[in-house]
XYZ file of N, CA and C in Angstrom:
723
model
N -0.767 -31.371 57.027
C 0.646 -31.675 56.853
C 1.464 -31.030 57.973
N 2.569 -31.669 58.345
C 3.433 -31.153 59.397
C 4.228 -29.967 58.883
N 4.114 -28.793 59.508
C 4.892 -27.635 59.057
C 6.384 -27.869 59.290
N 7.194 -27.435 58.342
C 8.638 -27.596 58.453
C 9.282 -26.260 58.820
N 10.247 -26.303 59.728
C 10.918 -25.105 60.219
C 12.427 -25.269 60.078
N 13.060 -24.274 59.459
C 14.518 -24.209 59.486
C 14.893 -23.299 60.650
N 15.641 -23.831 61.597
C 16.057 -23.086 62.781
C 17.551 -22.810 62.694
N 17.925 -21.563 62.474
C 19.329 -21.183 62.353
C 19.723 -20.359 63.575
N 20.495 -20.949 64.455
C 20.894 -20.300 65.718
C 22.245 -20.856 66.149
N 23.233 -19.974 66.366
C 24.572 -20.454 66.677
C 24.761 -20.792 68.150
N 23.890 -20.270 69.019
C 23.966 -20.600 70.443
C 23.340 -21.984 70.652
N 24.172 -22.933 71.033
C 23.702 -24.327 71.103
C 22.565 -24.500 72.101
N 22.652 -23.837 73.250
C 21.614 -23.991 74.273
C 20.275 -23.486 73.764
N 20.287 -22.314 73.111
C 19.046 -21.758 72.563
C 18.530 -22.636 71.432
N 19.453 -23.083 70.566
C 19.052 -23.924 69.432
C 18.403 -25.223 69.907
N 19.019 -25.893 70.875
C 18.461 -27.150 71.384
C 17.115 -26.925 72.069
N 17.004 -25.830 72.814
C 15.757 -25.528 73.512
C 14.619 -25.267 72.529
N 14.903 -24.476 71.482
C 13.882 -24.191 70.471
C 13.543 -25.430 69.656
N 14.541 -26.232 69.391
C 14.314 -27.483 68.658
C 13.315 -28.363 69.418
N 13.527 -28.507 70.730
C 12.613 -29.315 71.544
C 11.215 -28.701 71.584
N 11.164 -27.391 71.790
C 9.876 -26.710 71.877
C 9.072 -26.891 70.593
N 9.692 -26.624 69.447
C 8.983 -26.698 68.172
C 8.597 -28.132 67.830
N 9.462 -29.073 68.161
C 9.150 -30.480 67.899
C 7.942 -30.926 68.721
N 7.905 -30.516 69.992
C 6.769 -30.855 70.846
C 5.472 -30.218 70.343
N 5.584 -29.071 69.648
C 4.410 -28.393 69.111
C 3.983 -28.961 67.754
N 4.687 -29.975 67.284
C 4.281 -30.639 66.047
C 4.995 -30.194 64.792
N 6.048 -29.383 64.934
C 6.809 -28.956 63.765
C 7.906 -29.961 63.443
N 8.269 -30.019 62.179
C 9.429 -30.803 61.755
C 10.593 -29.828 61.633
N 11.583 -29.952 62.513
C 12.628 -28.937 62.656
C 13.943 -29.406 62.049
N 14.571 -28.489 61.299
C 15.937 -28.694 60.830
C 16.812 -27.648 61.501
N 17.591 -28.029 62.520
C 18.438 -27.052 63.220
C 19.813 -26.932 62.556
N 20.284 -25.701 62.390
C 21.628 -25.446 61.858
C 22.268 -24.363 62.715
N 23.606 -24.245 62.611
C 24.324 -23.359 63.524
C 24.924 -22.116 62.877
N 24.816 -21.977 61.549
C 25.359 -20.765 60.932
C 24.651 -20.476 59.614
N 24.986 -19.316 59.036
C 24.312 -18.868 57.819
C 24.591 -19.717 56.596
N 25.802 -20.242 56.509
C 26.142 -21.087 55.361
C 25.282 -22.351 55.362
N 25.162 -22.958 56.527
C 24.311 -24.151 56.637
C 22.853 -23.804 56.362
N 22.431 -22.625 56.797
C 21.038 -22.209 56.594
C 20.708 -22.115 55.111
N 21.569 -21.456 54.354
C 21.330 -21.320 52.912
C 21.358 -22.685 52.227
N 22.316 -23.519 52.606
C 22.415 -24.849 51.993
C 21.156 -25.655 52.276
N 20.628 -25.536 53.492
C 19.433 -26.285 53.860
C 18.219 -25.816 53.077
N 18.053 -24.497 52.931
C 16.919 -23.968 52.168
C 17.004 -24.411 50.718
N 18.203 -24.381 50.156
C 18.377 -24.777 48.752
C 18.120 -26.270 48.556
N 18.398 -27.043 49.590
C 18.188 -28.487 49.486
C 16.714 -28.839 49.615
N 16.048 -28.256 50.601
C 14.626 -28.528 50.823
C 14.000 -27.300 51.478
N 13.186 -26.590 50.724
C 12.610 -25.342 51.204
C 11.651 -25.600 52.368
N 11.860 -24.906 53.506
C 10.976 -25.088 54.656
C 9.715 -24.241 54.514
N 8.772 -24.441 55.404
C 7.566 -23.615 55.423
C 7.818 -22.270 56.091
N 8.777 -22.232 57.019
C 9.109 -20.999 57.727
C 10.540 -21.100 58.235
N 11.198 -19.938 58.351
C 12.580 -19.892 58.827
C 12.638 -19.069 60.107
N 13.298 -19.611 61.130
C 13.614 -18.861 62.346
C 15.112 -18.586 62.286
N 15.480 -17.321 62.224
C 16.837 -16.949 61.831
C 17.448 -15.999 62.854
N 18.539 -16.422 63.498
C 19.256 -15.544 64.414
C 20.053 -14.518 63.603
N 20.109 -13.285 64.104
C 20.840 -12.243 63.380
C 22.338 -12.464 63.477
N 22.847 -12.678 64.688
C 24.286 -12.776 64.899
C 24.748 -14.229 64.787
N 25.341 -14.558 63.642
C 25.880 -15.896 63.433
C 27.237 -15.785 62.760
N 28.115 -16.765 62.980
C 29.444 -16.713 62.349
C 29.353 -16.939 60.844
N 30.366 -16.461 60.146
C 30.401 -16.625 58.688
C 29.430 -15.676 58.026
N 28.308 -16.201 57.578
C 27.241 -15.394 56.991
C 26.201 -15.145 58.076
N 25.952 -13.876 58.408
C 24.992 -13.611 59.480
C 23.553 -13.675 58.960
N 22.602 -13.524 59.883
C 21.196 -13.660 59.523
C 20.723 -12.644 58.508
N 21.229 -11.410 58.602
C 20.831 -10.384 57.638
C 21.242 -10.776 56.228
N 22.469 -11.296 56.099
C 22.959 -11.696 54.778
C 22.157 -12.873 54.231
N 21.816 -13.830 55.094
C 21.000 -14.965 54.668
C 19.660 -14.480 54.130
N 19.063 -13.560 54.860
C 17.768 -13.015 54.452
C 17.869 -12.317 53.102
N 18.891 -11.495 52.927
C 19.062 -10.764 51.666
C 19.261 -11.721 50.490
N 20.049 -12.771 50.706
C 20.296 -13.745 49.636
C 19.000 -14.420 49.216
N 18.219 -14.864 50.185
C 16.960 -15.548 49.865
C 16.005 -14.629 49.117
N 15.895 -13.387 49.554
C 14.997 -12.461 48.869
C 15.517 -12.120 47.473
N 16.834 -12.002 47.316
C 17.416 -11.728 45.994
C 17.157 -12.885 45.038
N 17.059 -14.092 45.587
C 16.765 -15.271 44.772
C 15.273 -15.406 44.470
N 14.478 -14.505 45.022
C 13.037 -14.561 44.789
C 12.301 -15.502 45.715
N 12.956 -15.948 46.779
C 12.324 -16.859 47.732
C 11.576 -16.028 48.783
N 10.273 -16.197 48.852
C 9.460 -15.433 49.806
C 9.087 -16.244 51.044
N 9.892 -17.236 51.387
C 9.640 -18.042 52.581
C 9.510 -17.113 53.785
N 8.518 -17.326 54.654
C 8.376 -16.471 55.836
C 9.604 -16.574 56.735
N 10.093 -15.415 57.186
C 11.293 -15.384 58.024
C 11.005 -14.619 59.318
N 11.250 -15.294 60.444
C 11.176 -14.667 61.755
C 12.600 -14.529 62.272
N 13.023 -13.286 62.521
C 14.382 -13.048 62.994
C 14.425 -12.960 64.507
N 15.480 -13.516 65.078
C 15.747 -13.420 66.505
C 16.961 -12.526 66.698
N 16.864 -11.556 67.605
C 17.984 -10.653 67.800
C 18.090 -10.210 69.254
N 19.333 -10.027 69.694
C 19.584 -9.487 71.025
C 19.792 -7.978 70.952
N 19.776 -7.432 69.742
C 19.988 -6.001 69.557
C 18.680 -5.250 69.823
N 18.745 -4.272 70.692
C 17.524 -3.575 71.093
C 17.311 -2.260 70.342
N 18.312 -1.769 69.633
C 18.176 -0.502 68.937
C 17.195 -0.630 67.776
N 16.385 0.407 67.580
C 15.406 0.401 66.492
C 16.081 0.245 65.144
N 17.248 0.878 64.959
C 17.952 0.799 63.671
C 18.313 -0.630 63.318
N 18.627 -1.447 64.329
C 18.966 -2.849 64.064
C 17.732 -3.632 63.628
N 16.592 -3.332 64.248
C 15.356 -4.012 63.855
C 14.947 -3.590 62.449
N 15.122 -2.311 62.147
C 14.813 -1.816 60.801
C 15.681 -2.525 59.774
N 16.952 -2.733 60.099
C 17.869 -3.420 59.173
C 17.367 -4.813 58.857
N 16.850 -5.503 59.868
C 16.329 -6.850 59.643
C 15.135 -6.854 58.726
N 14.223 -5.917 58.932
C 13.033 -5.850 58.088
C 13.391 -5.386 56.683
N 14.321 -4.453 56.582
C 14.758 -4.000 55.260
C 15.451 -5.118 54.487
N 16.060 -6.050 55.211
C 16.704 -7.197 54.552
C 15.677 -8.177 54.008
N 14.422 -8.034 54.459
C 13.367 -8.894 53.929
C 12.692 -9.785 54.951
N 13.025 -9.626 56.237
C 12.377 -10.434 57.269
C 10.912 -10.025 57.408
N 10.076 -10.972 57.792
C 8.651 -10.701 57.970
C 8.314 -10.289 59.394
N 9.129 -10.704 60.342
C 8.864 -10.375 61.738
C 10.172 -10.534 62.503
N 10.218 -9.988 63.717
C 11.407 -10.118 64.540
C 10.985 -10.277 65.991
N 11.886 -10.857 66.779
C 11.671 -10.978 68.213
C 12.975 -10.663 68.929
N 12.863 -9.923 70.026
C 14.024 -9.612 70.839
C 14.281 -10.733 71.837
N 15.537 -11.061 72.040
C 15.926 -12.029 73.066
C 16.093 -11.282 74.388
N 15.687 -11.884 75.508
C 14.979 -13.170 75.633
C 13.507 -13.001 75.281
N 12.854 -14.088 74.902
C 11.459 -14.032 74.488
C 10.676 -15.157 75.158
N 9.365 -14.984 75.166
C 8.483 -16.001 75.729
C 8.150 -17.046 74.658
N 8.138 -18.301 75.055
C 7.869 -19.391 74.117
C 6.506 -19.235 73.460
N 5.489 -18.857 74.248
C 4.137 -18.722 73.695
C 4.078 -17.656 72.614
N 4.815 -16.563 72.819
C 4.803 -15.502 71.826
C 5.476 -15.955 70.534
N 6.589 -16.653 70.646
C 7.261 -17.152 69.446
C 6.347 -18.094 68.672
N 5.686 -18.996 69.370
C 4.785 -19.927 68.695
C 3.627 -19.197 68.026
N 3.108 -18.159 68.690
C 2.007 -17.387 68.113
C 2.453 -16.682 66.842
N 3.648 -16.148 66.856
C 4.134 -15.449 65.664
C 4.393 -16.413 64.510
N 4.880 -17.588 64.820
C 5.065 -18.589 63.767
C 3.719 -18.981 63.154
N 2.714 -19.166 63.983
C 1.389 -19.515 63.457
C 0.858 -18.409 62.553
N 1.069 -17.160 62.955
C 0.603 -16.036 62.144
C 1.331 -15.995 60.803
N 2.635 -16.213 60.808
C 3.397 -16.219 59.550
C 2.928 -17.330 58.624
N 2.661 -18.494 59.182
C 2.212 -19.612 58.357
C 0.813 -19.364 57.798
N -0.061 -18.713 58.572
C -1.394 -18.383 58.060
C -1.294 -17.427 56.889
N -0.467 -16.404 57.038
C -0.360 -15.415 55.956
C 0.307 -16.013 54.724
N 1.244 -16.943 54.951
C 1.911 -17.580 53.813
C 0.960 -18.479 53.038
N -0.151 -18.860 53.667
C -1.121 -19.732 53.004
C -1.991 -18.993 52.003
N -1.886 -17.632 51.966
C -2.648 -16.856 50.985
C -2.173 -17.246 49.599
N -3.080 -17.570 48.659
C -2.676 -18.006 47.329
C -1.760 -16.999 46.643
N -0.753 -17.516 46.003
C 0.185 -16.648 45.293
C -0.466 -16.027 44.066
N 0.005 -14.834 43.687
C -0.499 -14.140 42.506
C 0.426 -14.438 41.343
N -0.142 -14.723 40.194
C 0.673 -15.044 39.023
C 1.446 -13.823 38.566
N 2.540 -14.036 37.841
C 3.346 -12.933 37.340
C 2.545 -12.046 36.399
N 1.594 -12.623 35.657
C 0.776 -11.828 34.747
C -0.118 -10.879 35.523
N -0.700 -11.365 36.636
C -1.535 -10.510 37.463
C -0.703 -9.429 38.134
N 0.499 -9.781 38.574
C 1.334 -8.828 39.293
C 1.849 -7.716 38.406
N 1.773 -7.892 37.085
C 2.326 -6.897 36.173
C 1.397 -5.725 35.924
N 0.162 -5.781 36.398
C -0.795 -4.727 36.094
C -0.460 -3.451 36.822
N -0.824 -2.311 36.211
C -0.642 -1.003 36.802
C -1.876 -0.654 37.609
N -1.767 0.335 38.523
C -2.904 0.651 39.394
C -4.147 1.091 38.658
N -4.020 1.688 37.480
C -5.185 2.164 36.743
C -5.702 1.153 35.733
N -5.116 -0.048 35.724
C -5.582 -1.058 34.771
C -5.682 -2.416 35.448
N -6.187 -2.400 36.679
C -6.329 -3.639 37.439
C -7.389 -4.516 36.793
N -7.118 -5.797 36.701
C -8.031 -6.699 36.027
C -9.307 -6.887 36.822
N -10.364 -7.265 36.132
C -11.652 -7.488 36.783
C -11.524 -8.588 37.816
N -12.244 -8.446 38.903
C -12.224 -9.447 39.949
C -11.243 -9.164 41.057
N -10.364 -8.160 40.868
C -9.437 -7.800 41.927
C -10.157 -6.984 42.991
N -9.823 -7.233 44.231
C -10.440 -6.538 45.364
C -9.652 -5.269 45.637
N -10.258 -4.113 45.373
C -9.572 -2.840 45.530
C -10.057 -2.098 46.765
N -9.119 -1.466 47.460
C -9.432 -0.618 48.606
C -8.807 0.744 48.318
N -9.582 1.810 48.430
C -9.069 3.148 48.161
C -9.425 4.087 49.301
N -8.408 4.779 49.812
C -8.588 5.809 50.828
C -7.736 6.999 50.412
N -8.402 8.102 50.036
C -7.702 9.265 49.503
C -6.856 8.809 48.307
N -5.548 9.087 48.308
C -4.715 8.678 47.176
C -4.015 7.349 47.421
N -4.431 6.637 48.474
C -3.910 5.301 48.757
C -4.773 4.272 48.051
N -4.130 3.364 47.332
C -4.853 2.315 46.610
C -4.224 0.964 46.907
N -5.063 0.012 47.295
C -4.581 -1.322 47.646
C -5.298 -2.351 46.781
N -4.521 -3.187 46.101
C -5.069 -4.326 45.374
C -4.804 -5.547 46.247
N -5.830 -5.971 46.988
C -5.627 -7.056 47.945
C -5.480 -8.410 47.269
N -5.901 -8.512 46.018
C -5.699 -9.765 45.286
C -4.224 -9.954 44.950
N -3.601 -8.887 44.472
C -2.178 -8.945 44.127
C -1.281 -8.558 45.293
N -1.899 -8.077 46.405
C -1.147 -7.622 47.574
C -0.142 -6.541 47.180
N -0.649 -5.545 46.444
C 0.175 -4.413 46.016
C -0.446 -3.118 46.507
N 0.424 -2.133 46.735
C -0.019 -0.858 47.313
C 0.589 0.293 46.532
N -0.252 1.314 46.272
C 0.216 2.538 45.642
C -0.250 3.734 46.456
N 0.540 4.778 46.455
C 0.069 6.050 46.979
C 0.433 7.134 45.968
N -0.600 7.837 45.493
C -0.389 8.860 44.481
C 0.200 8.308 43.201
N -0.101 7.054 42.878
C 0.425 6.439 41.656
C 1.783 5.787 41.829
N 2.439 6.007 42.965
C 3.756 5.413 43.222
C 3.582 4.127 44.014
N 4.153 3.035 43.506
C 4.010 1.772 44.217
C 4.897 1.756 45.454
N 4.337 1.251 46.562
C 5.045 1.172 47.833
C 5.354 -0.287 48.126
N 6.620 -0.581 48.382
C 7.027 -1.946 48.691
C 6.902 -2.195 50.192
N 6.124 -3.211 50.563
C 5.891 -3.526 51.971
C 6.248 -4.976 52.271
N 6.679 -5.212 53.497
C 6.867 -6.589 53.945
C 5.494 -7.224 54.147
N 5.464 -8.530 54.363
C 4.192 -9.225 54.548
C 3.424 -8.659 55.748
N 4.116 -8.450 56.851
C 3.442 -7.936 58.046
C 2.983 -6.497 57.846
N 3.814 -5.672 57.229
C 3.420 -4.285 56.956
C 2.173 -4.250 56.080
N 2.150 -5.097 55.050
C 0.980 -5.117 54.163
C -0.273 -5.529 54.929
N -0.179 -6.596 55.707
C -1.355 -7.085 56.429
C -1.892 -6.015 57.385
N -0.998 -5.301 58.044
C -1.416 -4.249 58.968
C -2.088 -3.106 58.210
N -1.502 -2.695 57.083
C -2.090 -1.606 56.301
C -3.461 -1.996 55.758
N -3.591 -3.210 55.250
C -4.884 -3.636 54.714
C -5.955 -3.649 55.804
N -5.580 -4.117 57.001
C -6.532 -4.122 58.114
C -7.002 -2.700 58.424
N -6.075 -1.755 58.493
C -6.429 -0.368 58.780
C -7.287 0.219 57.660
N -6.930 -0.084 56.400
C -7.655 0.497 55.261
C -9.068 -0.067 55.151
N -9.236 -1.345 55.435
C -10.580 -1.941 55.373
C -11.487 -1.380 56.475
N -10.867 -0.820 57.498
C -11.621 -0.226 58.596
C -11.366 1.280 58.665
N -11.203 1.893 57.498
C -10.879 3.324 57.432
C -11.890 4.147 58.222
N -11.370 5.062 59.044
C -12.223 5.911 59.854
C -12.590 5.318 61.189
N -12.284 4.036 61.387
C -12.593 3.346 62.646
C -11.299 3.212 63.455
N -11.380 3.516 64.734
C -10.215 3.359 65.604
C -10.128 1.899 66.050
N -9.033 1.250 65.705
C -8.813 -0.146 66.089
C -7.910 -0.177 67.316
N -8.375 -0.837 68.384
C -7.556 -0.879 69.593
C -6.423 -1.886 69.440
N -5.444 -1.762 70.327
C -4.239 -2.586 70.232
C -4.567 -4.078 70.251
N -5.453 -4.497 71.133
C -5.773 -5.919 71.254
C -6.353 -6.480 69.968
N -7.236 -5.702 69.329
C -7.854 -6.152 68.081
C -6.804 -6.338 66.998
N -5.891 -5.371 66.885
C -4.864 -5.452 65.844
C -3.929 -6.620 66.101
N -3.489 -6.774 67.350
C -2.602 -7.901 67.658
C -3.269 -9.232 67.321
N -4.544 -9.361 67.669
C -5.253 -10.608 67.417
C -5.402 -10.878 65.926
N -5.723 -9.834 65.158
C -5.953 -10.006 63.721
C -4.655 -10.218 62.936
N -3.583 -9.566 63.331
C -2.339 -9.638 62.566
C -1.408 -10.730 63.076
N -1.240 -10.795 64.394
C -0.300 -11.767 64.958
C -0.982 -12.989 65.547
N -2.307 -12.911 65.717
C -3.028 -14.041 66.284
C -2.806 -14.217 67.764
N -2.277 -13.167 68.412
C -1.965 -13.270 69.825
C -1.813 -11.867 70.379
N -2.440 -11.576 71.530
C -2.322 -10.268 72.171
C -1.102 -10.287 73.079
N -0.065 -9.538 72.700
C 1.185 -9.555 73.446
C 1.138 -8.712 74.712
N 0.012 -8.045 74.977
C -0.138 -7.293 76.212
C 0.260 -5.844 76.075
N -0.089 -5.026 77.068
C 0.140 -3.588 76.992
C 1.610 -3.183 76.948
N 2.506 -4.055 77.392
C 3.920 -3.698 77.398
C 4.616 -3.882 76.067
N 3.958 -4.529 75.110
C 4.604 -4.804 73.822
C 4.681 -3.549 72.963
N 5.828 -3.361 72.310
C 6.034 -2.220 71.412
C 5.981 -2.643 69.946
N 5.665 -3.916 69.700
C 5.726 -4.441 68.340
C 4.812 -3.676 67.389
N 3.578 -3.417 67.811
C 2.635 -2.717 66.945
C 3.108 -1.305 66.650
N 3.569 -0.604 67.670
C 4.040 0.771 67.469
C 5.212 0.821 66.490
N 6.082 -0.182 66.557
C 7.221 -0.228 65.635
C 6.746 -0.392 64.194
N 5.778 -1.287 63.965
C 5.289 -1.505 62.605
C 4.496 -0.310 62.083
N 3.771 0.370 62.967
C 3.095 1.601 62.557
C 4.135 2.618 62.097
N 5.250 2.682 62.817
C 6.332 3.583 62.422
C 6.891 3.247 61.053
N 7.058 1.945 60.770
C 7.550 1.542 59.453
C 6.590 1.988 58.351
N 5.281 1.778 58.576
C 4.292 2.166 57.573
C 4.296 3.671 57.347
N 4.383 4.427 58.423
C 4.382 5.884 58.279
C 5.575 6.363 57.471
N 6.744 5.778 57.702
C 7.928 6.188 56.953
C 7.781 5.912 55.460
N 7.037 4.860 55.122
C 6.874 4.511 53.709
C 5.712 5.233 53.044
N 4.637 5.490 53.798
C 3.423 6.081 53.216
C 3.353 7.591 53.394
N 3.687 8.053 54.585
C 3.523 9.470 54.912
C 4.836 10.211 54.723
N 5.364 10.142 53.518
C 6.623 10.795 53.214
C 6.428 12.308 53.136
N 7.524 13.087 53.234
C 7.408 14.549 53.204
C 6.604 15.039 51.997
N 5.678 15.966 52.255
C 4.840 16.500 51.199
C 3.506 15.808 51.074
N 3.357 14.669 51.747
C 2.095 13.938 51.719
C 1.363 14.105 53.052
N 0.053 14.192 52.977
C -0.755 14.315 54.183
C -0.796 12.974 54.908
N -0.501 12.953 56.197
C -0.522 11.685 56.951
C -1.891 11.023 56.892
N -1.883 9.697 56.715
C -3.123 8.922 56.684
C -3.327 8.110 57.956
N -2.229 7.721 58.596
C -2.316 6.883 59.792
C -2.227 7.769 61.029
N -3.219 7.636 61.901
C -3.294 8.501 63.080
C -3.339 7.672 64.355
N -2.690 8.194 65.402
C -2.690 7.567 66.715
C -3.791 8.176 67.569
N -4.576 7.321 68.192
C -5.565 7.771 69.171
C -5.033 7.321 70.524
N -4.480 8.251 71.265
C -3.761 7.914 72.499
C -4.645 7.133 73.473
N -4.036 6.070 73.989
C -4.738 5.248 74.960
C -5.717 4.261 74.349
N -5.885 4.330 73.029
C -6.849 3.423 72.373
C -6.163 2.581 71.303
N -5.694 3.226 70.233
C -5.101 2.478 69.137
C -4.792 3.351 67.946
N -5.127 2.859 66.743
C -4.775 3.557 65.501
C -5.937 3.550 64.534
N -5.939 4.555 63.649
C -6.941 4.612 62.596
C -6.314 5.156 61.337
N -6.838 4.733 60.190
C -6.430 5.260 58.900
C -7.632 6.008 58.335
N -7.439 7.264 57.978
C -8.558 8.050 57.467
C -8.064 9.102 56.487
N -9.012 9.565 55.669
C -8.691 10.617 54.710
C -8.438 11.929 55.437
N -7.627 12.812 54.861
C -7.357 14.109 55.484
C -8.644 14.897 55.706
């Protein structure tokens, strides 16, 4: 089936350029110019993925993202932003975005990230009954990963540390599961980029380091022994203390 993309971008030149690019790549694109149109379009016909500019008139991209997540819509969202500060990127992810890209960006990288989001969105959804289980009463057949006091139910895509559930974005979860399944093994940058994003963005990319930072802030809170370690010049590993 042809993947559908909602493209919300107020800059006409960028919007038209992305519309042409995505259409040529086989996507069915619905282009809109502001947040109000974006929400109306999603409510009318839910797309497979959303490409959402942060700075838009009326309702901005962050507000659109928050509304969709508050409504329980888990449609994959890739945010586009010209803001380079880490705090701005954190705001986008905290609003519920699955990934972000800084402007200007390379077309190949954007397409690779969209493919990765669509692959992860294809993971079968977990029923509300399955999602209601506690970490110590997981139903039979669930795939569990445990490293020290970290527990991951990969069937329900839920994470606990020390009995406390940790809320992660789709990308954060996928990265953590990859590290946990390879606990004690140092994964180099290229391997992680290929497995998570489906594309090696090269040595100059900071995307992986940013997501590692997000995971550390959520998992390695004060009073807890760090689980995620950097091996300089190589990559990252998750291991018991």
